[in-house]
Amino acid sequence: MGYINPLLELPAGRSLRALPPELRAPLVTLLREMRKQANAEAEKAWDRRKAPMAAYWRAVATYARHTAHALEQKGCASQREGGVA
């Protein structure tokens, strides 16, 4: 993805990746759909000039994306960074 996922620095984020693939796959699908829906809500809020709600929904979309990406990864963050935690 081109960035270091901050979610993977959290113990709970690492625990996500310990789940078996058959549990992770449906979660990824759900989170990707949540991201689309949250982005749509952000656009609606922006159109209504509700900037705080637009920012909230963009944050929801970002966290959903980060979580889905974490579930799709195979190695841990320290392995990707050459052993540096």
GROMACS .gro file of C-alpha atoms in nm:
model
   85
    1MET     CA    1   0.000   0.000   0.000
    2GLY     CA    2   0.295   0.233   0.025
    3TYR     CA    3   0.264   0.322   0.393
    4ILE     CA    4   0.319   0.160   0.731
    5ASN     CA    5  -0.021   0.073   0.872
    6PRO     CA    6  -0.039   0.228   1.222
    7LEU     CA    7  -0.305  -0.023   1.322
    8LEU     CA    8  -0.043  -0.296   1.309
    9GLU     CA    9   0.153  -0.126   1.587
   10LEU     CA   10  -0.129  -0.201   1.831
   11PRO     CA   11  -0.143  -0.540   2.006
   12ALA     CA   12  -0.508  -0.578   1.902
   13GLY     CA   13  -0.412  -0.500   1.543
   14ARG     CA   14  -0.156  -0.778   1.550
   15SER     CA   15  -0.416  -1.011   1.700
   16LEU     CA   16  -0.636  -0.956   1.396
   17ARG     CA   17  -0.370  -1.114   1.182
   18ALA     CA   18  -0.356  -1.418   1.410
   19LEU     CA   19  -0.710  -1.508   1.304
   20PRO     CA   20  -0.741  -1.797   1.060
   21PRO     CA   21  -0.787  -1.700   0.693
   22GLU     CA   22  -1.142  -1.838   0.683
   23LEU     CA   23  -1.242  -1.580   0.946
   24ARG     CA   24  -1.039  -1.293   0.801
   25ALA     CA   25  -1.176  -1.312   0.445
   26PRO     CA   26  -1.541  -1.227   0.530
   27LEU     CA   27  -1.423  -0.951   0.764
   28VAL     CA   28  -1.220  -0.795   0.481
   29THR     CA   29  -1.529  -0.799   0.258
   30LEU     CA   30  -1.740  -0.640   0.532
   31LEU     CA   31  -1.480  -0.371   0.605
   32ARG     CA   32  -1.440  -0.282   0.237
   33GLU     CA   33  -1.818  -0.237   0.212
   34MET     CA   34  -1.813  -0.027   0.531
   35ARG     CA   35  -1.546   0.192   0.372
   36LYS     CA   36  -1.762   0.254   0.064
   37GLN     CA   37  -2.066   0.336   0.277
   38ALA     CA   38  -1.868   0.566   0.507
   39ASN     CA   39  -1.724   0.752   0.208
   40ALA     CA   40  -2.077   0.797   0.070
   41GLU     CA   41  -2.189   0.937   0.406
   42ALA     CA   42  -1.892   1.174   0.405
   43GLU     CA   43  -1.993   1.306   0.063
   44LYS     CA   44  -2.353   1.358   0.178
   45ALA     CA   45  -2.235   1.542   0.489
   46TRP     CA   46  -2.001   1.760   0.283
   47ASP     CA   47  -2.284   1.846   0.042
   48ARG     CA   48  -2.496   1.953   0.343
   49ARG     CA   49  -2.206   2.171   0.466
   50LYS     CA   50  -2.159   1.951   0.773
   51ALA     CA   51  -1.779   1.944   0.773
   52PRO     CA   52  -1.738   1.780   1.119
   53MET     CA   53  -1.959   1.488   1.015
   54ALA     CA   54  -1.781   1.463   0.680
   55ALA     CA   55  -1.450   1.439   0.865
   56TYR     CA   56  -1.595   1.177   1.100
   57TRP     CA   57  -1.713   0.959   0.812
   58ARG     CA   58  -1.379   0.995   0.633
   59ALA     CA   59  -1.207   0.875   0.950
   60VAL     CA   60  -1.443   0.575   0.968
   61ALA     CA   61  -1.356   0.494   0.606
   62THR     CA   62  -0.985   0.522   0.678
   63TYR     CA   63  -1.000   0.294   0.982
   64ALA     CA   64  -1.207   0.040   0.788
   65ARG     CA   65  -0.946   0.046   0.511
   66HIS     CA   66  -0.656   0.009   0.753
   67THR     CA   67  -0.827  -0.278   0.932
   68ALA     CA   68  -0.908  -0.459   0.606
   69HIS     CA   69  -0.550  -0.412   0.491
   70ALA     CA   70  -0.418  -0.549   0.822
   71LEU     CA   71  -0.636  -0.857   0.783
   72GLU     CA   72  -0.496  -0.917   0.434
   73GLN     CA   73  -0.130  -0.901   0.539
   74LYS     CA   74   0.069  -1.217   0.605
   75GLY     CA   75   0.382  -1.104   0.798
   76CYS     CA   76   0.400  -0.880   1.103
   77ALA     CA   77   0.507  -0.515   1.089
   78SER     CA   78   0.850  -0.586   1.236
   79GLN     CA   79   0.918  -0.839   0.958
   80ARG     CA   80   0.822  -0.586   0.688
   81GLU     CA   81   1.053  -0.326   0.840
   82GLY     CA   82   1.352  -0.557   0.853
   83GLY     CA   83   1.316  -0.649   1.220
   84VAL     CA   84   1.288  -0.293   1.352
   85ALA     CA   85   0.991  -0.256   1.584
   0.00000   0.00000   0.00000
